[in-house]
Coordinates of C-alpha atoms in Angstrom, one line a residue:
M113 CA 0.0 0.0 0.0
Y114 CA 3.0 2.3 0.6
L115 CA 3.7 2.3 -3.2
V116 CA 0.1 3.0 -4.2
G117 CA -0.2 5.8 -1.7
S118 CA 3.1 7.4 -2.8
I119 CA 2.1 7.2 -6.4
E120 CA -1.3 8.8 -5.7
L121 CA 0.4 11.6 -3.8
I122 CA 2.7 12.2 -6.7
I123 CA -0.2 12.3 -9.2
S124 CA -2.2 14.6 -7.0
L125 CA 0.8 16.9 -6.6
L126 CA 1.2 17.0 -10.4
L127 CA -2.5 17.7 -10.8
L128 CA -2.4 20.6 -8.4
L129 CA 0.7 22.0 -10.1
H130 CA -1.0 21.7 -13.5
S131 CA -4.2 23.3 -12.2
G132 CA -2.3 26.2 -10.7
Y133 CA -0.5 26.8 -13.9
S134 CA -3.8 26.6 -15.8
V135 CA -5.3 29.3 -13.6
Y136 CA -2.1 31.4 -14.1
E137 CA -2.5 31.1 -17.9
F138 CA -6.2 31.7 -17.8
S139 CA -5.8 34.9 -15.8
H140 CA -3.2 36.1 -18.2
F141 CA -5.5 35.3 -21.1
I142 CA -8.4 37.2 -19.5
K143 CA -6.1 40.1 -18.8
Y144 CA -5.1 40.1 -22.5
L145 CA -8.7 40.0 -23.6
S146 CA -9.8 42.7 -21.2
N147 CA -6.9 45.0 -22.4
R148 CA -8.0 44.4 -26.0
S149 CA -11.7 44.9 -25.4
G150 CA -11.4 47.5 -22.7
D151 CA -13.7 45.6 -20.3
I152 CA -11.9 45.3 -17.0
S153 CA -14.4 43.1 -15.2
L154 CA -14.1 40.3 -17.7
F155 CA -12.4 38.0 -15.2
E156 CA -15.2 38.5 -12.7
K157 CA -17.8 37.6 -15.3
K158 CA -15.9 34.5 -16.5
G159 CA -14.6 33.1 -13.2
I160 CA -12.3 30.0 -13.1
P161 CA -13.2 27.4 -15.7
L162 CA -15.1 24.3 -14.6
D163 CA -12.4 21.9 -15.8
I164 CA -9.8 23.5 -13.6
K165 CA -12.2 23.3 -10.6
I166 CA -12.7 19.6 -11.2
E167 CA -9.0 19.0 -11.6
V168 CA -8.4 20.6 -8.2
I169 CA -11.1 18.6 -6.5
I170 CA -9.7 15.4 -7.9
A171 CA -6.2 16.3 -6.8
V172 CA -7.3 17.0 -3.3
L173 CA -9.3 13.7 -3.1
L174 CA -6.3 11.8 -4.5
S175 CA -4.0 13.4 -2.0
C176 CA -6.3 12.5 0.9
I177 CA -6.6 8.9 -0.3
G178 CA -2.8 8.7 -0.8
A179 CA -2.0 10.0 2.6
T180 CA -4.4 7.6 4.1
L181 CA -2.8 4.7 2.2
L182 CA 0.7 5.8 3.3
T183 CA -0.2 5.5 7.0
L184 CA -2.4 2.5 6.7
G185 CA -0.1 -0.1 8.3
R186 CA 1.5 2.3 10.9
L187 CA -1.6 3.3 12.8
T188 CA -2.0 2.0 16.3
S189 CA -5.2 1.2 18.3
I190 CA -6.9 4.2 19.7
K191 CA -8.1 2.4 22.8
F192 CA -6.1 3.5 25.7
A193 CA -5.7 0.1 27.3
D194 CA -4.5 -1.5 24.0
A195 CA -2.1 1.3 23.4
I196 CA -0.7 1.0 26.9
V197 CA -0.2 -2.7 26.5
Q198 CA 1.7 -2.2 23.3
K199 CA 3.9 0.5 24.8
E200 CA 4.6 -1.6 27.9
K201 CA 5.7 -4.5 25.7
S202 CA 8.1 -2.3 24.0
G203 CA 9.4 -1.0 27.3
N204 CA 8.3 2.5 26.6
G205 CA 5.1 2.9 28.7
P206 CA 3.8 6.1 30.2
Y207 CA 4.3 5.0 33.7
V208 CA 7.9 3.9 33.4
F209 CA 9.1 6.8 35.5
L210 CA 7.0 5.4 38.4
E211 CA 8.2 1.9 37.9
R212 CA 11.9 2.8 37.7
R213 CA 12.1 5.2 40.6
P214 CA 14.4 4.3 43.5
A215 CA 12.9 2.7 46.6
F216 CA 12.0 4.8 49.6
A217 CA 15.2 6.1 51.2
N218 CA 15.6 6.4 54.9
L219 CA 17.0 9.9 55.3
V220 CA 18.3 9.5 58.8
E221 CA 20.4 6.4 57.8
K222 CA 21.7 8.3 54.7
R223 CA 22.7 11.2 56.9
N224 CA 24.5 8.9 59.3
E225 CA 26.4 7.3 56.4
V226 CA 27.5 10.7 55.1
M227 CA 28.7 11.7 58.6
K228 CA 30.7 8.5 58.9
W229 CA 32.1 9.0 55.4
K230 CA 33.2 12.6 56.4
Q231 CA 34.7 11.4 59.6
N232 CA 36.7 8.7 57.7
L233 CA 38.0 11.4 55.3
Q234 CA 39.1 13.6 58.2
E235 CA 40.8 10.8 59.9
K236 CA 42.7 9.9 56.7
K237 CA 43.8 13.5 56.4
T238 CA 45.1 13.7 60.0
T239 CA 47.1 10.4 59.7

């Protein structure tokens, strides 16, 4: 499906470019006609031709279908439980920061360890 989607996107891009160029040519043609006839509001009377409008609509539809086909195999489930299970299996869950946090630390014991360490350093300096 990736190949079909990318081909549709390329075709839609070419159609959009062609329709843009067609509008550009048409506007210059209308300007030329209005200069020759002296009627300035000729473009407002004519409007954009129907074939160019249809070409743009087809290009937009093709681009939507192509973009959908490009992402067809890579979309994941939108159910929160299913998405969490998939992320947990890959080791990348949203609650990993809670699961990997250090255990509860006793601050009094840690303070005593630091004090003993400082005393050992001072004893080594004096000897």
